Amino acid sequence: MDWLKKHFKALIIVLFSVVLAYFSQFAVSNWLVKQKIRDDVAILSNLYSELYRQSFEQLSALSKVMSYQCDNSDVELMSQAKSENLFIDYVDLYLNDGRSCSIYNQEQAGRGLLDFAPENELQFNAVSLILTDNQFEEMRLKTEAGVLRFIFQQPSNFLSNCDKCLYMVVELNGREIALYQHNDEPYRRIFSGDLGDSLGVDLYINEDGVEYLVGDLVLLFSGVILLCGILIAVGVELNDTERKGLTGLLNEAIESNALKPFYQPIVKPEGNGYRIVGAEVLVRWRASHGEYIPPDTFIPLAEQNGSIDKITDQLIENVLNHIQQLSLPPNFFVSVNVSPSYLEKPDTADKILNLITDYRLDPRLLALEITERTKFGDLNKAAECIEILTEHGISIKLDDCGTGYGAFSYLHVLNIDTIKIDRMFVDGIGMEDFKNTILDSILAFARESKLHVVAEGIETKVQADYLINAGVEMLQGTYFGDPVPFKRFRQQLETNEIQEIPKVIVQ
């Protein structure tokens, strides 16, 4: 079911493509057939209509020049008429005295004048058009001397390799007359035209004819639809924010609560050692293969795509759930990193305070560290949020002071009580080329502004001693403990085990 849910959009697109390809075959084939034979139909329909008109004219003209004697002259004239008309099989003449002749010899012209039902005769003055099974059969002209007759041959289907696939119906004076042979299979009309003079034409084709004319094109069209559907589905899969690379994996991690808080102790010098006074929460993402993905990889991405707020909400709730399981000394705090945009949201303060109330905790246990990877968009909104939080005892700290967008301007506008010195100002302590000008300036500013100071990135005793002597109140770094999961952090608090560093006091 999870697989189906993840790929639901793509499956719907592919299914829709299959249905569209199947049900569009009729319309597509109809359109393709019309396009393919449109010019041919116009030419042929005009050709056949003109030939029948020509037959009327020929028959009338021939009767005027014949002697009605069945002599060589009459036969020659009949032969000439046949050669000028594609539809005429042969021409014969029946005289009233019983004699007859044709363009062939007497044996070949032995077809007599047959009777016909009145409904099978179309009368045009002296000319009669005789039909058999609604097809043109004969054209007769009666005179006082006899009957001059054209006998027609049924035109061959112009789909020469597809017998009885297509036929034409001519409407003449309200009577439908079929051209070409056809069978009992279903046919559909693909052409209808008006040729004038009460003469219309319709063209019909069956499935064999469609297959013969455009079968490959219809299959190609259906294949193109399916291919387009598959390509669109692939595009949706690749561009779906729920399935796109690291962003998709991150969203899945948020949904499954796979982003876990790790705790790194913050200590304060006391006597000959240090006392743990708090911890910074550092989010860690454990991937499905068991390895942890570095925060520097996914936190900037989360800030760009807007999921950082979801991560922060989830992290704060997980931290509050952990805190309520601990027995902590007075003034202990846990710091959670928040982005500037998070503090600009109008519901952030109420959301945090409601969570604290739900877990029945003292708000002073929670501290927020403002990260400076992104800058504030609206300082006034952030100031309002921070003011509400600080009124309830929540400490606001500025992380990585001196490295971000506008640390000192923020300190003048926002109600920040603590600054954190970035490790870049700590790394050089103890080295010969160490320059402490910027660090001393930051510490001097903090003293003048009555701000608390936390230095992070402490890795050696030399760094710790220097900072304490410089007036730094609190220290954080691997020298005092790596970020660890909650269970390990709780164990450290209970057993006073902090990276085998002596003189760490837990109270």
Short mmCIF file of C-alpha atoms in Angstrom, two decimals:
data_model
loop_
_atom_site.label_atom_id
_atom_site.label_comp_id
_atom_site.label_asym_id
_atom_site.label_seq_id
_atom_site.Cartn_x
_atom_site.Cartn_y
_atom_site.Cartn_z
CA MET A 1 0.00 0.00 0.00
CA ASP A 2 2.90 2.38 0.73
CA TRP A 3 4.33 1.73 -2.72
CA LEU A 4 0.93 2.40 -4.29
CA LYS A 5 0.55 5.63 -2.34
CA LYS A 6 3.99 6.88 -3.35
CA HIS A 7 3.44 6.18 -7.04
CA PHE A 8 -0.31 6.89 -7.18
CA LYS A 9 -0.05 9.96 -9.42
CA ALA A 10 2.19 8.22 -11.93
CA LEU A 11 -0.05 5.14 -12.03
CA ILE A 12 -3.14 7.27 -12.63
CA ILE A 13 -1.40 9.04 -15.53
CA VAL A 14 -0.33 5.75 -17.12
CA LEU A 15 -3.81 4.24 -16.64
CA PHE A 16 -5.42 7.33 -18.14
CA SER A 17 -3.06 7.08 -21.11
CA VAL A 18 -4.02 3.44 -21.68
CA VAL A 19 -7.75 4.26 -21.54
CA LEU A 20 -7.28 7.29 -23.80
CA ALA A 21 -5.25 5.28 -26.32
CA TYR A 22 -7.90 2.55 -26.40
CA PHE A 23 -11.03 4.68 -26.66
CA SER A 24 -9.52 7.22 -29.03
CA GLN A 25 -8.75 4.61 -31.67
CA PHE A 26 -12.16 4.97 -33.34
CA ALA A 27 -12.02 8.77 -33.54
CA VAL A 28 -8.38 8.76 -34.57
CA SER A 29 -8.85 6.10 -37.25
CA ASN A 30 -11.91 7.91 -38.57
CA TRP A 31 -10.00 11.17 -38.78
CA LEU A 32 -6.95 9.55 -40.35
CA VAL A 33 -9.06 7.74 -42.96
CA LYS A 34 -10.81 10.97 -43.88
CA GLN A 35 -7.50 12.76 -44.20
CA LYS A 36 -5.92 9.93 -46.16
CA ILE A 37 -8.63 9.54 -48.80
CA ARG A 38 -10.22 12.97 -48.70
CA ASP A 39 -8.70 14.08 -51.98
CA ASP A 40 -9.27 10.66 -53.58
CA VAL A 41 -12.93 10.66 -52.60
CA ALA A 42 -13.51 14.09 -54.03
CA ILE A 43 -11.82 13.15 -57.28
CA LEU A 44 -13.55 9.78 -57.60
CA SER A 45 -16.98 11.01 -56.68
CA ASN A 46 -16.72 13.78 -59.23
CA LEU A 47 -15.31 11.33 -61.75
CA TYR A 48 -18.12 8.81 -61.34
CA SER A 49 -20.84 11.42 -61.29
CA GLU A 50 -19.43 12.97 -64.45
CA LEU A 51 -19.17 9.57 -66.12
CA TYR A 52 -22.84 8.86 -65.48
CA ARG A 53 -23.77 12.28 -66.73
CA GLN A 54 -21.59 11.60 -69.72
CA SER A 55 -23.42 8.33 -70.26
CA PHE A 56 -26.73 10.15 -70.50
CA GLU A 57 -25.27 12.60 -72.94
CA GLN A 58 -23.53 9.87 -74.96
CA LEU A 59 -26.67 7.81 -75.16
CA SER A 60 -28.72 10.76 -76.40
CA ALA A 61 -26.04 11.87 -78.84
CA LEU A 62 -25.51 8.33 -80.16
CA SER A 63 -29.20 7.81 -80.84
CA LYS A 64 -29.24 10.93 -83.02
CA VAL A 65 -26.46 9.80 -85.35
CA MET A 66 -27.29 6.12 -85.68
CA SER A 67 -29.26 4.85 -88.65
CA TYR A 68 -30.95 2.11 -86.60
CA GLN A 69 -30.10 -0.46 -89.27
CA CYS A 70 -27.56 -2.51 -87.27
CA ASP A 71 -25.12 -2.01 -90.13
CA ASN A 72 -21.39 -1.50 -89.86
CA SER A 73 -21.86 2.21 -89.34
CA ASP A 74 -24.09 1.65 -86.29
CA VAL A 75 -21.62 -0.86 -84.81
CA GLU A 76 -18.74 1.54 -85.32
CA LEU A 77 -20.60 4.34 -83.56
CA MET A 78 -21.46 2.05 -80.62
CA SER A 79 -17.86 0.89 -80.36
CA GLN A 80 -16.67 4.49 -80.27
CA ALA A 81 -19.11 5.30 -77.45
CA LYS A 82 -17.83 2.40 -75.36
CA SER A 83 -14.21 3.41 -75.75
CA GLU A 84 -15.04 6.85 -74.38
CA ASN A 85 -16.71 5.62 -71.18
CA LEU A 86 -14.96 3.52 -68.49
CA PHE A 87 -18.21 2.19 -67.05
CA ILE A 88 -19.73 0.76 -70.23
CA ASP A 89 -19.25 -2.98 -70.60
CA TYR A 90 -20.83 -3.08 -74.04
CA VAL A 91 -23.46 -1.33 -76.15
CA ASP A 92 -26.23 -3.01 -78.08
CA LEU A 93 -29.22 -2.09 -80.17
CA TYR A 94 -32.57 -3.90 -80.39
CA LEU A 95 -34.71 -3.00 -83.37
CA ASN A 96 -38.46 -3.28 -83.44
CA ASP A 97 -38.26 -5.78 -86.33
CA GLY A 98 -36.41 -8.24 -84.06
CA ARG A 99 -32.91 -7.63 -85.30
CA SER A 100 -30.12 -6.72 -82.83
CA CYS A 101 -26.47 -5.81 -82.92
CA SER A 102 -23.66 -4.79 -80.60
CA ILE A 103 -20.04 -3.75 -80.57
CA TYR A 104 -19.22 -7.50 -80.27
CA ASN A 105 -20.39 -10.35 -82.43
CA GLN A 106 -23.82 -11.79 -82.04
CA GLU A 107 -22.75 -14.52 -79.59
CA GLN A 108 -21.26 -12.07 -77.13
CA ALA A 109 -24.14 -9.68 -77.37
CA GLY A 110 -26.74 -12.30 -76.64
CA ARG A 111 -28.09 -10.69 -73.52
CA GLY A 112 -31.71 -9.92 -74.14
CA LEU A 113 -33.88 -7.09 -72.92
CA LEU A 114 -35.08 -8.29 -69.56
CA ASP A 115 -38.11 -7.13 -67.69
CA PHE A 116 -37.66 -5.21 -64.44
CA ALA A 117 -39.81 -4.05 -61.59
CA PRO A 118 -41.10 -0.49 -61.93
CA GLU A 119 -39.33 0.58 -58.72
CA ASN A 120 -36.00 -0.38 -60.31
CA GLU A 121 -36.36 2.15 -63.12
CA LEU A 122 -35.34 5.78 -62.95
CA GLN A 123 -36.92 7.64 -65.84
CA PHE A 124 -35.27 10.72 -67.34
CA ASN A 125 -37.44 11.69 -70.29
CA ALA A 126 -36.76 9.02 -72.93
CA VAL A 127 -33.83 7.58 -70.99
CA SER A 128 -34.37 4.90 -68.36
CA LEU A 129 -31.77 3.92 -65.73
CA ILE A 130 -32.25 0.31 -64.69
CA LEU A 131 -31.09 -0.80 -61.23
CA THR A 132 -30.32 -4.23 -59.84
CA ASP A 133 -29.86 -4.51 -56.05
CA ASN A 134 -29.59 -0.72 -55.91
CA GLN A 135 -26.67 -0.71 -58.34
CA PHE A 136 -26.44 0.78 -61.80
CA GLU A 137 -27.04 -1.95 -64.32
CA GLU A 138 -28.36 -0.58 -67.65
CA MET A 139 -29.22 2.64 -69.37
CA ARG A 140 -31.87 2.46 -72.15
CA LEU A 141 -33.13 4.93 -74.66
CA LYS A 142 -36.37 4.05 -76.46
CA THR A 143 -37.05 5.40 -79.92
CA GLU A 144 -39.63 4.56 -82.60
CA ALA A 145 -37.03 2.34 -84.30
CA GLY A 146 -35.89 0.40 -81.25
CA VAL A 147 -34.01 0.41 -77.94
CA LEU A 148 -30.40 1.59 -77.62
CA ARG A 149 -28.78 0.22 -74.49
CA PHE A 150 -25.60 0.79 -72.44
CA ILE A 151 -24.74 -2.12 -70.13
CA PHE A 152 -22.48 -1.03 -67.27
CA GLN A 153 -19.71 -2.91 -65.54
CA GLN A 154 -19.48 -2.40 -61.78
CA PRO A 155 -16.42 -0.24 -61.01
CA SER A 156 -13.64 -1.98 -59.16
CA ASN A 157 -12.93 -0.97 -55.57
CA PHE A 158 -10.17 1.61 -55.60
CA LEU A 159 -8.67 -0.11 -52.53
CA SER A 160 -7.30 -2.66 -54.93
CA ASN A 161 -5.84 -4.96 -52.28
CA CYS A 162 -8.80 -4.81 -49.95
CA ASP A 163 -11.85 -6.29 -51.68
CA LYS A 164 -15.24 -5.02 -50.47
CA CYS A 165 -13.59 -2.80 -47.87
CA LEU A 166 -15.10 0.39 -49.16
CA TYR A 167 -18.14 1.36 -51.22
CA MET A 168 -19.82 4.52 -52.41
CA VAL A 169 -23.49 5.45 -52.40
CA VAL A 170 -24.77 8.02 -54.87
CA GLU A 171 -28.08 9.71 -54.12
CA LEU A 172 -29.91 10.55 -57.32
CA ASN A 173 -33.35 12.13 -57.19
CA GLY A 174 -33.88 10.77 -53.69
CA ARG A 175 -32.83 7.24 -54.65
CA GLU A 176 -29.63 5.71 -53.18
CA ILE A 177 -27.53 3.82 -55.69
CA ALA A 178 -24.51 1.79 -54.55
CA LEU A 179 -21.17 1.66 -56.31
CA TYR A 180 -18.77 -1.21 -55.65
CA GLN A 181 -19.53 -4.57 -54.12
CA HIS A 182 -19.88 -4.81 -50.34
CA ASN A 183 -20.70 -7.48 -47.78
CA ASP A 184 -22.74 -7.69 -44.57
CA GLU A 185 -19.96 -6.47 -42.27
CA PRO A 186 -20.54 -3.20 -40.36
CA TYR A 187 -19.56 -0.12 -42.34
CA ARG A 188 -19.24 3.46 -41.18
CA ARG A 189 -19.63 6.60 -43.22
CA ILE A 190 -16.43 8.57 -43.65
CA PHE A 191 -17.44 11.01 -46.36
CA SER A 192 -20.58 12.84 -47.33
CA GLY A 193 -20.78 15.42 -50.09
CA ASP A 194 -23.21 17.27 -52.32
CA LEU A 195 -22.28 17.31 -55.98
CA GLY A 196 -25.17 19.54 -57.05
CA ASP A 197 -28.05 18.85 -59.43
CA SER A 198 -29.74 16.68 -56.78
CA LEU A 199 -26.71 14.42 -56.77
CA GLY A 200 -25.07 13.49 -53.46
CA VAL A 201 -22.40 10.97 -52.56
CA ASP A 202 -21.51 9.07 -49.35
CA LEU A 203 -18.50 6.86 -48.78
CA TYR A 204 -18.52 3.89 -46.37
CA ILE A 205 -15.68 1.77 -45.03
CA ASN A 206 -15.46 -1.30 -42.80
CA GLU A 207 -12.84 -2.26 -40.23
CA ASP A 208 -10.81 -4.17 -42.80
CA GLY A 209 -10.60 -1.02 -44.85
CA VAL A 210 -9.59 1.04 -41.84
CA GLU A 211 -6.91 -1.48 -40.98
CA TYR A 212 -5.72 -1.50 -44.58
CA LEU A 213 -5.56 2.27 -44.84
CA VAL A 214 -4.41 3.46 -41.41
CA GLY A 215 -3.95 0.42 -39.17
CA ASP A 216 -0.25 1.11 -38.61
CA LEU A 217 -0.90 4.81 -38.07
CA VAL A 218 -3.54 4.13 -35.41
CA LEU A 219 -1.18 1.77 -33.59
CA LEU A 220 1.56 4.38 -33.86
CA PHE A 221 -0.77 7.04 -32.49
CA SER A 222 -1.79 4.80 -29.58
CA GLY A 223 1.87 4.06 -28.93
CA VAL A 224 2.66 7.78 -28.91
CA ILE A 225 -0.14 8.41 -26.39
CA LEU A 226 1.16 5.64 -24.14
CA LEU A 227 4.73 6.88 -24.49
CA CYS A 228 3.68 10.44 -23.67
CA GLY A 229 1.76 9.16 -20.66
CA ILE A 230 4.78 7.22 -19.45
CA LEU A 231 7.07 10.21 -19.97
CA ILE A 232 4.67 12.47 -18.08
CA ALA A 233 4.44 9.91 -15.29
CA VAL A 234 8.23 9.73 -15.11
CA GLY A 235 8.36 13.51 -15.04
CA VAL A 236 5.83 13.61 -12.21
CA GLU A 237 7.87 11.01 -10.33
CA LEU A 238 11.06 13.01 -10.78
CA ASN A 239 9.50 16.38 -9.99
CA ASP A 240 7.12 15.31 -7.26
CA THR A 241 8.39 16.95 -4.11
CA GLU A 242 7.56 13.76 -2.26
CA ARG A 243 9.84 11.69 -4.45
CA LYS A 244 12.62 14.04 -5.62
CA GLY A 245 16.09 13.06 -4.44
CA LEU A 246 17.21 14.23 -1.04
CA THR A 247 14.15 16.47 -0.68
CA GLY A 248 11.83 13.48 -1.00
CA LEU A 249 13.85 11.42 1.44
CA LEU A 250 13.89 14.32 3.88
CA ASN A 251 10.12 14.71 3.72
CA GLU A 252 9.73 10.98 4.33
CA ALA A 253 12.10 11.27 7.30
CA ILE A 254 9.97 14.07 8.75
CA GLU A 255 6.79 12.06 8.28
CA SER A 256 8.32 9.01 9.96
CA ASN A 257 9.88 11.07 12.77
CA ALA A 258 13.33 9.87 11.75
CA LEU A 259 15.01 13.16 12.69
CA LYS A 260 16.20 12.69 16.25
CA PRO A 261 17.50 15.19 18.81
CA PHE A 262 21.07 14.66 19.98
CA TYR A 263 22.27 16.48 23.06
CA GLN A 264 25.67 18.13 23.58
CA PRO A 265 26.39 19.34 27.13
CA ILE A 266 27.01 22.99 27.92
CA VAL A 267 29.17 23.44 31.04
CA LYS A 268 30.05 26.21 33.41
CA PRO A 269 33.28 26.40 35.41
CA GLU A 270 32.75 25.71 39.05
CA GLY A 271 35.52 25.19 41.60
CA ASN A 272 38.16 22.99 40.08
CA GLY A 273 35.83 21.49 37.48
CA TYR A 274 32.74 22.14 35.42
CA ARG A 275 29.05 21.83 36.04
CA ILE A 276 26.60 20.88 33.31
CA VAL A 277 24.09 23.71 33.11
CA GLY A 278 22.41 22.85 29.85
CA ALA A 279 22.61 21.21 26.46
CA GLU A 280 22.28 22.19 22.85
CA VAL A 281 19.99 20.05 20.73
CA LEU A 282 21.54 19.03 17.42
CA VAL A 283 19.28 17.23 14.98
CA ARG A 284 20.52 14.00 13.47
CA TRP A 285 18.99 12.04 10.61
CA ARG A 286 19.53 8.33 10.60
CA ALA A 287 18.97 7.01 7.10
CA SER A 288 17.45 3.63 6.27
CA HIS A 289 20.90 2.10 5.77
CA GLY A 290 21.74 2.96 9.39
CA GLU A 291 24.20 5.76 8.76
CA TYR A 292 23.67 9.35 9.87
CA ILE A 293 23.37 12.07 7.24
CA PRO A 294 25.32 15.20 8.24
CA PRO A 295 23.15 18.19 9.23
CA ASP A 296 25.17 20.41 6.91
CA THR A 297 23.72 18.35 4.06
CA PHE A 298 20.02 18.54 4.82
CA ILE A 299 19.51 21.61 7.06
CA PRO A 300 20.36 24.14 4.28
CA LEU A 301 18.05 22.17 1.95
CA ALA A 302 15.28 22.27 4.54
CA GLU A 303 15.72 26.02 4.89
CA GLN A 304 15.45 26.44 1.12
CA ASN A 305 12.35 24.29 0.57
CA GLY A 306 10.50 25.43 3.69
CA SER A 307 10.52 22.11 5.57
CA ILE A 308 12.78 23.56 8.29
CA ASP A 309 9.70 24.75 10.19
CA LYS A 310 8.26 21.22 10.26
CA ILE A 311 11.59 19.92 11.51
CA THR A 312 11.70 22.59 14.22
CA ASP A 313 8.16 21.85 15.40
CA GLN A 314 8.89 18.16 15.54
CA LEU A 315 12.23 18.69 17.26
CA ILE A 316 10.80 20.95 19.97
CA GLU A 317 8.05 18.46 20.74
CA ASN A 318 10.53 15.57 20.94
CA VAL A 319 12.79 17.63 23.22
CA LEU A 320 9.93 18.55 25.55
CA ASN A 321 8.94 14.88 25.69
CA HIS A 322 12.52 14.02 26.74
CA ILE A 323 12.82 16.83 29.27
CA GLN A 324 9.76 15.70 31.18
CA GLN A 325 11.47 12.35 31.75
CA LEU A 326 14.42 13.97 33.56
CA SER A 327 14.95 15.33 37.03
CA LEU A 328 16.94 18.45 36.29
CA PRO A 329 18.62 20.94 38.61
CA PRO A 330 17.44 24.57 38.82
CA ASN A 331 18.30 26.85 35.90
CA PHE A 332 19.07 23.91 33.60
CA PHE A 333 18.17 24.66 29.98
CA VAL A 334 17.99 22.90 26.64
CA SER A 335 18.63 25.00 23.53
CA VAL A 336 16.94 24.29 20.21
CA ASN A 337 18.09 25.97 16.99
CA VAL A 338 15.44 27.98 15.14
CA SER A 339 15.64 29.85 11.83
CA PRO A 340 14.70 33.54 11.50
CA SER A 341 11.67 32.63 9.39
CA TYR A 342 10.35 30.41 12.17
CA LEU A 343 10.26 33.35 14.60
CA GLU A 344 8.48 35.52 12.03
CA LYS A 345 5.43 33.28 11.88
CA PRO A 346 2.47 34.68 13.84
CA ASP A 347 1.59 31.36 15.53
CA THR A 348 5.10 30.34 16.67
CA ALA A 349 4.93 31.78 20.20
CA ASP A 350 1.49 30.33 20.97
CA LYS A 351 2.45 26.98 19.49
CA ILE A 352 5.57 26.66 21.66
CA LEU A 353 3.87 27.87 24.82
CA ASN A 354 0.92 25.51 24.31
CA LEU A 355 3.30 22.57 23.90
CA ILE A 356 5.13 23.50 27.10
CA THR A 357 1.79 23.68 28.91
CA ASP A 358 0.74 20.30 27.50
CA TYR A 359 3.93 18.71 28.88
CA ARG A 360 3.54 20.56 32.22
CA LEU A 361 7.04 22.02 32.06
CA ASP A 362 8.65 25.25 33.21
CA PRO A 363 9.18 27.47 30.12
CA ARG A 364 12.61 28.42 31.48
CA LEU A 365 13.82 24.90 30.65
CA LEU A 366 13.61 25.77 26.93
CA ALA A 367 15.96 28.10 25.12
CA LEU A 368 15.95 29.04 21.43
CA GLU A 369 19.11 29.67 19.44
CA ILE A 370 18.67 31.88 16.38
CA THR A 371 20.71 30.55 13.49
CA GLU A 372 22.11 33.00 10.95
CA ARG A 373 22.29 30.87 7.81
CA THR A 374 19.36 32.93 6.55
CA LYS A 375 18.49 36.50 7.42
CA PHE A 376 15.34 37.95 8.87
CA GLY A 377 12.71 39.15 6.46
CA ASP A 378 10.72 41.11 9.04
CA LEU A 379 12.50 41.99 12.30
CA ASN A 380 9.38 43.53 13.79
CA LYS A 381 7.39 40.29 13.52
CA ALA A 382 10.28 38.35 15.02
CA ALA A 383 10.61 40.90 17.82
CA GLU A 384 6.93 40.47 18.74
CA CYS A 385 7.30 36.68 18.87
CA ILE A 386 10.49 36.86 20.95
CA GLU A 387 8.92 39.34 23.36
CA ILE A 388 6.07 36.93 24.13
CA LEU A 389 8.48 34.03 24.63
CA THR A 390 10.87 35.95 26.90
CA GLU A 391 7.97 37.17 29.02
CA HIS A 392 7.38 33.53 29.90
CA GLY A 393 11.03 32.92 30.76
CA ILE A 394 12.27 31.36 27.51
CA SER A 395 15.87 32.38 26.80
CA ILE A 396 16.76 33.64 23.32
CA LYS A 397 20.34 33.08 22.18
CA LEU A 398 22.14 34.27 19.03
CA ASP A 399 24.11 31.39 17.51
CA ASP A 400 27.45 31.86 15.74
CA CYS A 401 27.68 35.50 16.73
CA GLY A 402 29.89 37.53 14.42
CA THR A 403 29.62 35.21 11.39
CA GLY A 404 26.09 35.82 10.11
CA TYR A 405 24.13 38.54 8.36
CA GLY A 406 23.59 41.19 11.00
CA ALA A 407 24.36 39.86 14.45
CA PHE A 408 24.96 43.18 16.15
CA SER A 409 21.97 44.87 14.51
CA TYR A 410 19.81 41.97 15.71
CA LEU A 411 21.09 42.46 19.25
CA HIS A 412 19.85 46.04 19.21
CA VAL A 413 16.34 45.14 18.00
CA LEU A 414 15.62 41.69 19.41
CA ASN A 415 15.38 40.70 23.06
CA ILE A 416 18.42 38.41 23.00
CA ASP A 417 20.08 37.56 26.33
CA THR A 418 22.91 35.25 25.23
CA ILE A 419 25.41 35.11 22.39
CA LYS A 420 27.31 32.05 21.24
CA ILE A 421 30.85 32.48 19.97
CA ASP A 422 31.44 30.44 16.83
CA ARG A 423 34.23 27.88 16.76
CA MET A 424 36.06 29.86 14.07
CA PHE A 425 37.12 32.29 16.80
CA VAL A 426 38.13 29.40 19.06
CA ASP A 427 40.10 27.11 16.76
CA GLY A 428 43.26 29.25 16.76
CA ILE A 429 43.59 29.52 20.53
CA GLY A 430 46.92 28.07 21.65
CA MET A 431 48.57 28.51 18.26
CA GLU A 432 51.44 30.90 17.68
CA ASP A 433 49.68 32.96 15.02
CA PHE A 434 46.44 33.28 17.00
CA LYS A 435 44.90 36.75 16.75
CA ASN A 436 42.40 37.48 19.45
CA THR A 437 41.30 40.94 18.27
CA ILE A 438 37.82 39.95 17.03
CA LEU A 439 37.22 37.56 19.92
CA ASP A 440 38.16 40.24 22.47
CA SER A 441 35.88 42.73 20.69
CA ILE A 442 32.92 40.32 20.86
CA LEU A 443 33.54 39.63 24.55
CA ALA A 444 33.88 43.34 25.30
CA PHE A 445 30.60 44.02 23.51
CA ALA A 446 28.91 41.25 25.51
CA ARG A 447 30.15 42.71 28.81
CA GLU A 448 28.96 46.19 27.88
CA SER A 449 25.56 44.83 26.76
CA LYS A 450 25.23 42.56 29.79
CA LEU A 451 24.86 39.49 27.60
CA HIS A 452 25.62 35.94 28.63
CA VAL A 453 28.30 34.23 26.55
CA VAL A 454 28.65 30.62 25.45
CA ALA A 455 31.73 29.55 23.47
CA GLU A 456 31.33 26.46 21.31
CA GLY A 457 33.78 24.23 19.50
CA ILE A 458 36.04 23.64 22.54
CA GLU A 459 38.35 20.75 21.78
CA THR A 460 41.30 21.26 24.15
CA LYS A 461 42.02 22.27 27.74
CA VAL A 462 44.08 25.20 26.45
CA GLN A 463 41.02 26.60 24.65
CA ALA A 464 38.81 26.08 27.69
CA ASP A 465 41.24 27.76 30.08
CA TYR A 466 41.80 30.72 27.76
CA LEU A 467 38.09 31.39 27.34
CA ILE A 468 37.33 31.12 31.01
CA ASN A 469 40.12 33.58 31.79
CA ALA A 470 38.72 35.88 29.10
CA GLY A 471 35.38 35.97 30.93
CA VAL A 472 33.34 33.40 28.98
CA GLU A 473 30.63 31.99 31.24
CA MET A 474 29.71 28.72 29.51
CA LEU A 475 31.57 26.29 27.26
CA GLN A 476 30.51 23.68 24.74
CA GLY A 477 32.48 21.29 22.57
CA THR A 478 33.84 17.80 22.15
CA TYR A 479 36.26 18.41 25.02
CA PHE A 480 33.23 18.11 27.31
CA GLY A 481 31.15 15.71 25.24
CA ASP A 482 30.00 14.84 21.75
CA PRO A 483 26.35 15.14 20.72
CA VAL A 484 24.67 11.91 21.85
CA PRO A 485 21.15 10.41 21.68
CA PHE A 486 18.80 11.11 24.55
CA LYS A 487 19.30 7.76 26.28
CA ARG A 488 23.06 8.27 26.34
CA PHE A 489 22.68 11.87 27.51
CA ARG A 490 20.39 10.82 30.33
CA GLN A 491 22.94 8.19 31.34
CA GLN A 492 25.68 10.83 31.38
CA LEU A 493 23.60 13.02 33.63
CA GLU A 494 22.86 10.14 35.98
CA THR A 495 26.40 8.66 36.13
CA ASN A 496 28.52 11.79 35.70
CA GLU A 497 30.25 10.30 32.64
CA ILE A 498 31.25 13.03 30.24
CA GLN A 499 33.91 11.79 27.80
CA GLU A 500 36.19 10.73 30.67
CA ILE A 501 36.90 14.37 31.49
CA PRO A 502 37.52 14.67 35.23
CA LYS A 503 36.13 17.45 37.30
CA VAL A 504 32.81 17.61 35.48
CA ILE A 505 30.17 18.14 38.07
CA VAL A 506 26.55 17.14 37.51
CA GLN A 507 24.07 18.60 39.96
#
